[in-house]
Amino acid sequence: MPKANMNDMLKRRMAATQQASELQTSDEAYQRIFREKAPVGASQLCDLPLDKLVSFFTADIGFRPYPRAKLEAFSEQLQEDGLFVRIIARPISTDKYEILSGHNRVAAAKLAGWSMIPAEVVEADDARAIVIATSTNLIQRQGLSIIERGKAYKALLDAKNRQGYRSDMQSSTSGENHQKYSARALVAEFFGVTEYEIRKAVKLTQLIPELSDILEDNPKQLNFACADLIADYDTESQKAFIEICSIEGYQINKAAMQHITRKCPPPTADRQAVFAAWREARAAAEKRLTAPPRKISFDRKQFAPYLEKFSSDREIEKLFLEFLRERAG
């Protein structure tokens, strides 16, 4: 068999494996999270018109599309090799389909000038649709932002919580069962993350879009520690932080945010009060920077067992400064 044909055959075998894996992974996720088998029906392989496809709208799963350059490269690849892994869609009317998996494939196909795209059409209720739309991306896509993950986790948690607390999980030790089968614990277990990671990621989805964009696109302007504190405020109050986080050459730090939250406790804060508290924090920080250095002395006897490990006072000073910077946030 010619090498080109052999390579094509291998690609198609790998594609078939990946195609089966997408649904298999999502149905396994459904079973592990919802504690029951996925309501799987017969699927249909066919070509769907691109103009009959609509983006996933059942829940806000938050995945960003490929950047333009990557999408163009993907489009060129489609023109040369075709599409090896079908998209997954479900019917939502007589002639419309909701994309469950493959938004970037659809976008690249449109860019390539296609009118049709290979698809696997499945029957799925909203819960299964959400699992299909999130699980493969969470497992396979590298470089997802914390907010993209947070929105996907939230969609899964909301779907699980809508399912309700199943009666067959209850017993005389219902408190233990509730802990064992909590939605967050089930999602964390399947995706190999901690409940703390999920809680933090989901909390950041409370940021308004302008602040989410700053966090994802320019994290030097807004770090996770500060974003976590801002997320405690309601939508209107968060607007005050857009300007603060957009100042060129300035990065809001944890100390300033802690001062603001003390002066203007969440969830609601007056815009002008937030700015006043922020100016106070900046003034205090500048005052500390311009203040004459204070002489600091230590009882070396207390530190003797540790100081022996350092070769010079300068090395000790450097370590201490790094410690102070970390504490300052």
Tab-separated table of C-alpha atoms in Angstrom:
chain	number	residue	atom	x	y	z
A	1	MET	CA	0.000	0.000	0.000
A	2	PRO	CA	1.458	3.436	-0.942
A	3	LYS	CA	2.679	5.498	2.023
A	4	ALA	CA	0.179	8.323	1.359
A	5	ASN	CA	-2.737	5.883	1.435
A	6	MET	CA	-1.373	4.267	4.579
A	7	ASN	CA	-1.115	7.648	6.328
A	8	ASP	CA	-4.648	8.526	5.260
A	9	MET	CA	-5.960	5.220	6.580
A	10	LEU	CA	-4.203	5.721	9.927
A	11	LYS	CA	-5.588	9.242	10.203
A	12	ARG	CA	-9.085	7.970	9.583
A	13	ARG	CA	-8.697	5.197	12.138
A	14	MET	CA	-7.488	7.710	14.718
A	15	ALA	CA	-10.371	10.018	13.805
A	16	ALA	CA	-12.902	7.211	14.252
A	17	THR	CA	-11.408	6.454	17.654
A	18	GLN	CA	-11.597	10.133	18.672
A	19	GLN	CA	-15.175	10.377	17.357
A	20	ALA	CA	-16.247	7.448	19.530
A	21	SER	CA	-14.209	8.827	22.421
A	22	GLU	CA	-16.077	12.161	22.474
A	23	LEU	CA	-19.442	10.558	23.144
A	24	GLN	CA	-17.976	7.811	25.301
A	25	THR	CA	-16.212	10.359	27.498
A	26	SER	CA	-19.281	12.543	27.809
A	27	ASP	CA	-21.550	9.594	28.641
A	28	GLU	CA	-19.068	8.371	31.240
A	29	ALA	CA	-19.043	11.880	32.729
A	30	TYR	CA	-22.846	11.878	32.763
A	31	GLN	CA	-22.970	8.542	34.563
A	32	ARG	CA	-20.367	9.555	37.154
A	33	ILE	CA	-21.868	12.988	37.850
A	34	PHE	CA	-25.580	12.214	37.589
A	35	ARG	CA	-25.242	8.740	39.123
A	36	GLU	CA	-27.247	7.150	36.328
A	37	LYS	CA	-26.696	5.983	32.779
A	38	ALA	CA	-26.924	8.627	30.062
A	39	PRO	CA	-30.246	8.554	28.185
A	40	VAL	CA	-28.594	7.397	24.970
A	41	GLY	CA	-30.650	6.996	21.803
A	42	ALA	CA	-29.723	6.093	18.268
A	43	SER	CA	-27.377	8.548	16.582
A	44	GLN	CA	-27.273	9.412	12.894
A	45	LEU	CA	-24.224	10.105	10.743
A	46	CYS	CA	-24.930	12.645	8.038
A	47	ASP	CA	-23.844	15.897	6.438
A	48	LEU	CA	-25.574	18.986	7.806
A	49	PRO	CA	-25.913	22.379	6.066
A	50	LEU	CA	-23.796	24.945	7.889
A	51	ASP	CA	-26.622	27.480	7.763
A	52	LYS	CA	-28.842	25.093	9.741
A	53	LEU	CA	-26.461	25.000	12.722
A	54	VAL	CA	-26.787	27.270	15.764
A	55	SER	CA	-24.258	27.757	18.548
A	56	PHE	CA	-24.796	26.006	21.857
A	57	PHE	CA	-27.352	28.036	23.797
A	58	THR	CA	-28.668	25.635	26.440
A	59	ALA	CA	-26.158	26.982	28.987
A	60	ASP	CA	-23.324	29.519	29.106
A	61	ILE	CA	-20.337	27.175	28.900
A	62	GLY	CA	-17.895	29.988	28.253
A	63	PHE	CA	-15.435	28.398	25.813
A	64	ARG	CA	-13.754	31.027	23.669
A	65	PRO	CA	-13.363	30.341	19.935
A	66	TYR	CA	-9.928	29.886	18.399
A	67	PRO	CA	-8.095	33.138	17.634
A	68	ARG	CA	-8.236	34.200	13.995
A	69	ALA	CA	-4.745	32.964	13.066
A	70	LYS	CA	-5.362	29.504	14.503
A	71	LEU	CA	-8.769	29.332	12.830
A	72	GLU	CA	-7.251	30.225	9.441
A	73	ALA	CA	-4.626	27.501	9.863
A	74	PHE	CA	-7.360	25.024	10.772
A	75	SER	CA	-9.355	26.115	7.709
A	76	GLU	CA	-6.376	25.465	5.426
A	77	GLN	CA	-5.964	22.026	6.982
A	78	LEU	CA	-9.617	21.235	6.259
A	79	GLN	CA	-9.202	22.207	2.628
A	80	GLU	CA	-6.206	19.888	2.279
A	81	ASP	CA	-7.242	16.885	4.381
A	82	GLY	CA	-10.965	17.247	5.003
A	83	LEU	CA	-12.650	16.836	8.371
A	84	PHE	CA	-11.750	13.632	10.156
A	85	VAL	CA	-13.794	14.098	13.334
A	86	ARG	CA	-17.452	14.892	12.864
A	87	ILE	CA	-19.168	17.580	14.896
A	88	ILE	CA	-21.873	16.501	17.356
A	89	ALA	CA	-25.252	18.225	17.168
A	90	ARG	CA	-28.814	17.683	18.337
A	91	PRO	CA	-32.033	18.602	16.535
A	92	ILE	CA	-33.929	21.537	18.021
A	93	SER	CA	-36.584	21.956	15.322
A	94	THR	CA	-37.509	20.426	11.987
A	95	ASP	CA	-34.492	21.944	10.239
A	96	LYS	CA	-32.228	23.452	12.917
A	97	TYR	CA	-29.480	21.830	14.979
A	98	GLU	CA	-27.667	22.943	18.105
A	99	ILE	CA	-23.904	22.364	18.065
A	100	LEU	CA	-22.839	20.318	21.084
A	101	SER	CA	-19.237	19.742	20.058
A	102	GLY	CA	-17.277	21.281	17.198
A	103	HIS	CA	-17.811	25.059	17.188
A	104	ASN	CA	-14.272	25.659	15.916
A	105	ARG	CA	-14.704	22.970	13.262
A	106	VAL	CA	-17.848	24.729	12.063
A	107	ALA	CA	-16.136	28.134	12.032
A	108	ALA	CA	-13.155	26.741	10.103
A	109	ALA	CA	-15.476	25.026	7.609
A	110	LYS	CA	-17.294	28.300	6.952
A	111	LEU	CA	-13.945	30.021	6.451
A	112	ALA	CA	-12.992	27.292	3.988
A	113	GLY	CA	-16.148	28.016	1.978
A	114	TRP	CA	-17.952	24.777	2.816
A	115	SER	CA	-21.739	24.598	2.723
A	116	MET	CA	-22.058	21.203	4.476
A	117	ILE	CA	-20.186	19.531	7.343
A	118	PRO	CA	-20.029	15.905	8.516
A	119	ALA	CA	-21.985	15.493	11.746
A	120	GLU	CA	-23.208	12.967	14.260
A	121	VAL	CA	-26.761	13.865	15.256
A	122	VAL	CA	-27.793	12.638	18.697
A	123	GLU	CA	-30.948	12.771	20.749
A	124	ALA	CA	-30.082	14.455	24.028
A	125	ASP	CA	-31.962	16.175	26.818
A	126	ASP	CA	-30.512	19.397	28.236
A	127	ALA	CA	-28.471	17.626	30.909
A	128	ARG	CA	-26.760	15.292	28.455
A	129	ALA	CA	-26.294	18.149	25.979
A	130	ILE	CA	-24.454	20.175	28.638
A	131	VAL	CA	-22.213	17.222	29.521
A	132	ILE	CA	-21.343	16.606	25.849
A	133	ALA	CA	-20.617	20.310	25.321
A	134	THR	CA	-18.312	20.592	28.343
A	135	SER	CA	-16.621	17.298	29.163
A	136	THR	CA	-14.402	16.774	26.112
A	137	ASN	CA	-13.249	20.396	26.134
A	138	LEU	CA	-12.409	20.265	29.845
A	139	ILE	CA	-10.367	17.114	29.344
A	140	GLN	CA	-8.725	17.685	25.953
A	141	ARG	CA	-8.339	21.433	25.373
A	142	GLN	CA	-5.095	22.807	26.702
A	143	GLY	CA	-4.796	26.373	27.900
A	144	LEU	CA	-8.396	26.936	28.975
A	145	SER	CA	-8.615	30.018	31.178
A	146	ILE	CA	-9.899	29.761	34.730
A	147	ILE	CA	-13.116	31.551	33.707
A	148	GLU	CA	-13.693	29.170	30.782
A	149	ARG	CA	-13.317	26.283	33.205
A	150	GLY	CA	-15.451	28.045	35.783
A	151	LYS	CA	-18.352	28.515	33.360
A	152	ALA	CA	-18.141	24.883	32.251
A	153	TYR	CA	-18.092	23.666	35.865
A	154	LYS	CA	-21.009	25.955	36.731
A	155	ALA	CA	-23.086	24.635	33.827
A	156	LEU	CA	-22.477	21.073	35.021
A	157	LEU	CA	-23.234	21.934	38.652
A	158	ASP	CA	-26.442	23.741	37.712
A	159	ALA	CA	-27.575	20.775	35.607
A	160	LYS	CA	-26.766	18.369	38.431
A	161	ASN	CA	-28.565	20.518	40.999
A	162	ARG	CA	-31.642	20.756	38.771
A	163	GLN	CA	-31.737	16.975	38.844
A	164	GLY	CA	-32.491	17.231	42.568
A	165	TYR	CA	-31.415	15.140	45.493
A	166	ARG	CA	-32.157	11.577	44.463
A	167	SER	CA	-34.220	9.511	46.877
A	168	ASP	CA	-32.140	6.381	46.312
A	169	MET	CA	-29.124	8.173	47.777
A	170	GLN	CA	-30.892	8.929	51.046
A	171	SER	CA	-30.649	6.937	54.227
A	172	SER	CA	-30.622	7.486	57.954
A	173	THR	CA	-27.230	9.131	57.528
A	174	SER	CA	-28.477	11.661	55.007
A	175	GLY	CA	-25.888	14.232	56.071
A	176	GLU	CA	-23.068	11.865	55.136
A	177	ASN	CA	-24.734	11.015	51.821
A	178	HIS	CA	-25.232	14.680	50.977
A	179	GLN	CA	-21.521	15.255	51.539
A	180	LYS	CA	-20.581	12.148	49.561
A	181	TYR	CA	-22.805	12.942	46.600
A	182	SER	CA	-22.570	16.727	46.495
A	183	ALA	CA	-22.540	18.037	42.936
A	184	ARG	CA	-19.178	19.763	43.354
A	185	ALA	CA	-17.556	16.613	44.761
A	186	LEU	CA	-18.814	14.516	41.844
A	187	VAL	CA	-17.600	16.996	39.221
A	188	ALA	CA	-14.241	17.354	40.978
A	189	GLU	CA	-13.784	13.592	41.156
A	190	PHE	CA	-14.473	13.009	37.474
A	191	PHE	CA	-12.239	15.801	36.142
A	192	GLY	CA	-9.419	15.180	38.625
A	193	VAL	CA	-9.490	18.579	40.312
A	194	THR	CA	-10.234	19.702	43.860
A	195	GLU	CA	-13.506	21.124	45.093
A	196	TYR	CA	-11.544	24.250	46.082
A	197	GLU	CA	-10.387	24.731	42.477
A	198	ILE	CA	-13.959	24.395	41.231
A	199	ARG	CA	-15.300	26.797	43.866
A	200	LYS	CA	-12.681	29.429	42.981
A	201	ALA	CA	-13.210	29.050	39.231
A	202	VAL	CA	-17.004	29.253	39.528
A	203	LYS	CA	-16.761	32.320	41.775
A	204	LEU	CA	-14.765	34.175	39.114
A	205	THR	CA	-17.628	33.687	36.647
A	206	GLN	CA	-19.463	36.319	38.733
A	207	LEU	CA	-17.141	38.980	37.289
A	208	ILE	CA	-18.757	41.303	34.758
A	209	PRO	CA	-17.516	40.764	31.153
A	210	GLU	CA	-15.223	43.826	31.167
A	211	LEU	CA	-13.333	42.554	34.222
A	212	SER	CA	-13.302	38.970	32.919
A	213	ASP	CA	-11.607	40.233	29.760
A	214	ILE	CA	-8.956	42.092	31.756
A	215	LEU	CA	-8.276	39.013	33.905
A	216	GLU	CA	-7.979	36.712	30.875
A	217	ASP	CA	-6.231	39.043	28.425
A	218	ASN	CA	-4.087	41.177	30.721
A	219	PRO	CA	-3.555	39.406	34.066
A	220	LYS	CA	-0.797	41.885	34.981
A	221	GLN	CA	-3.529	44.479	35.387
A	222	LEU	CA	-5.765	42.240	37.500
A	223	ASN	CA	-4.468	39.188	39.343
A	224	PHE	CA	-6.529	36.262	40.639
A	225	ALA	CA	-6.360	37.303	44.301
A	226	CYS	CA	-7.852	40.725	43.549
A	227	ALA	CA	-10.378	39.321	41.061
A	228	ASP	CA	-11.559	36.901	43.732
A	229	LEU	CA	-12.309	39.827	46.085
A	230	ILE	CA	-13.998	41.885	43.356
A	231	ALA	CA	-16.266	38.928	42.511
A	232	ASP	CA	-17.923	39.359	45.921
A	233	TYR	CA	-19.504	42.611	44.692
A	234	ASP	CA	-22.721	42.842	42.706
A	235	THR	CA	-22.777	43.764	39.010
A	236	GLU	CA	-23.280	47.501	39.456
A	237	SER	CA	-20.592	47.810	42.127
A	238	GLN	CA	-18.050	45.942	39.990
A	239	LYS	CA	-18.228	48.665	37.344
A	240	ALA	CA	-16.193	50.920	39.644
A	241	PHE	CA	-13.228	48.567	39.281
A	242	ILE	CA	-13.106	48.665	35.466
A	243	GLU	CA	-11.353	52.041	35.415
A	244	ILE	CA	-9.084	51.146	38.341
A	245	CYS	CA	-7.948	47.946	36.627
A	246	SER	CA	-7.428	49.692	33.279
A	247	ILE	CA	-4.913	52.329	34.404
A	248	GLU	CA	-1.778	52.016	32.284
A	249	GLY	CA	1.284	51.092	34.313
A	250	TYR	CA	-0.702	50.379	37.479
A	251	GLN	CA	-1.659	47.017	38.918
A	252	ILE	CA	-4.128	46.865	41.759
A	253	ASN	CA	-2.728	44.703	44.538
A	254	LYS	CA	-4.211	42.630	47.313
A	255	ALA	CA	-3.410	45.195	50.001
A	256	ALA	CA	-5.368	47.891	48.126
A	257	MET	CA	-8.287	45.525	47.549
A	258	GLN	CA	-8.374	44.548	51.209
A	259	HIS	CA	-8.482	48.232	52.149
A	260	ILE	CA	-11.365	48.801	49.713
A	261	THR	CA	-13.347	45.831	51.064
A	262	ARG	CA	-12.887	47.110	54.624
A	263	LYS	CA	-14.095	50.590	53.684
A	264	CYS	CA	-16.783	49.409	51.252
A	265	PRO	CA	-17.931	45.928	52.303
A	266	PRO	CA	-19.490	43.799	49.544
A	267	PRO	CA	-21.876	42.978	48.024
A	268	THR	CA	-22.939	46.582	47.320
A	269	ALA	CA	-20.710	49.634	47.272
A	270	ASP	CA	-21.069	53.208	46.077
A	271	ARG	CA	-18.888	53.931	43.045
A	272	GLN	CA	-17.427	57.127	44.489
A	273	ALA	CA	-16.779	55.430	47.835
A	274	VAL	CA	-14.806	52.707	46.064
A	275	PHE	CA	-12.665	55.302	44.285
A	276	ALA	CA	-12.112	57.180	47.563
A	277	ALA	CA	-11.000	53.984	49.331
A	278	TRP	CA	-8.716	53.121	46.414
A	279	ARG	CA	-7.107	56.581	46.519
A	280	GLU	CA	-6.552	56.173	50.257
A	281	ALA	CA	-4.839	52.825	49.660
A	282	ARG	CA	-2.600	54.303	46.948
A	283	ALA	CA	-1.706	57.301	49.111
A	284	ALA	CA	-0.793	55.025	52.009
A	285	ALA	CA	1.346	52.855	49.734
A	286	GLU	CA	3.169	55.894	48.302
A	287	LYS	CA	3.736	57.237	51.815
A	288	ARG	CA	5.330	53.961	52.846
A	289	LEU	CA	7.595	54.069	49.815
A	290	THR	CA	8.778	57.636	50.465
A	291	ALA	CA	9.115	57.297	54.240
A	292	PRO	CA	12.681	57.242	55.571
A	293	PRO	CA	13.871	53.710	56.199
A	294	ARG	CA	13.460	52.454	59.716
A	295	LYS	CA	16.314	50.666	61.371
A	296	ILE	CA	15.359	47.076	62.010
A	297	SER	CA	17.255	44.986	64.500
A	298	PHE	CA	16.875	41.360	65.469
A	299	ASP	CA	18.093	39.195	68.280
A	300	ARG	CA	20.539	37.105	66.276
A	301	LYS	CA	20.571	34.406	68.953
A	302	GLN	CA	16.987	33.460	68.085
A	303	PHE	CA	17.842	33.145	64.420
A	304	ALA	CA	21.262	31.541	64.874
A	305	PRO	CA	20.170	27.973	63.915
A	306	TYR	CA	18.834	29.301	60.611
A	307	LEU	CA	21.411	31.985	59.806
A	308	GLU	CA	24.204	29.437	59.678
A	309	LYS	CA	22.775	28.203	56.378
A	310	PHE	CA	23.392	31.554	54.651
A	311	SER	CA	26.744	32.774	53.411
A	312	SER	CA	26.132	36.531	53.852
A	313	ASP	CA	23.775	39.160	55.292
A	314	ARG	CA	22.888	40.206	51.743
A	315	GLU	CA	21.509	36.725	51.038
A	316	ILE	CA	19.400	36.925	54.220
A	317	GLU	CA	18.155	40.391	53.213
A	318	LYS	CA	17.152	39.157	49.761
A	319	LEU	CA	15.166	36.236	51.193
A	320	PHE	CA	13.406	38.492	53.702
A	321	LEU	CA	12.417	40.988	50.983
A	322	GLU	CA	10.948	38.199	48.843
A	323	PHE	CA	8.923	37.051	51.840
A	324	LEU	CA	7.576	40.575	52.455
A	325	ARG	CA	6.611	41.013	48.791
A	326	GLU	CA	4.631	37.766	48.852
A	327	ARG	CA	2.823	38.838	52.021
A	328	ALA	CA	1.954	42.193	50.466
A	329	GLY	CA	0.221	40.341	47.603
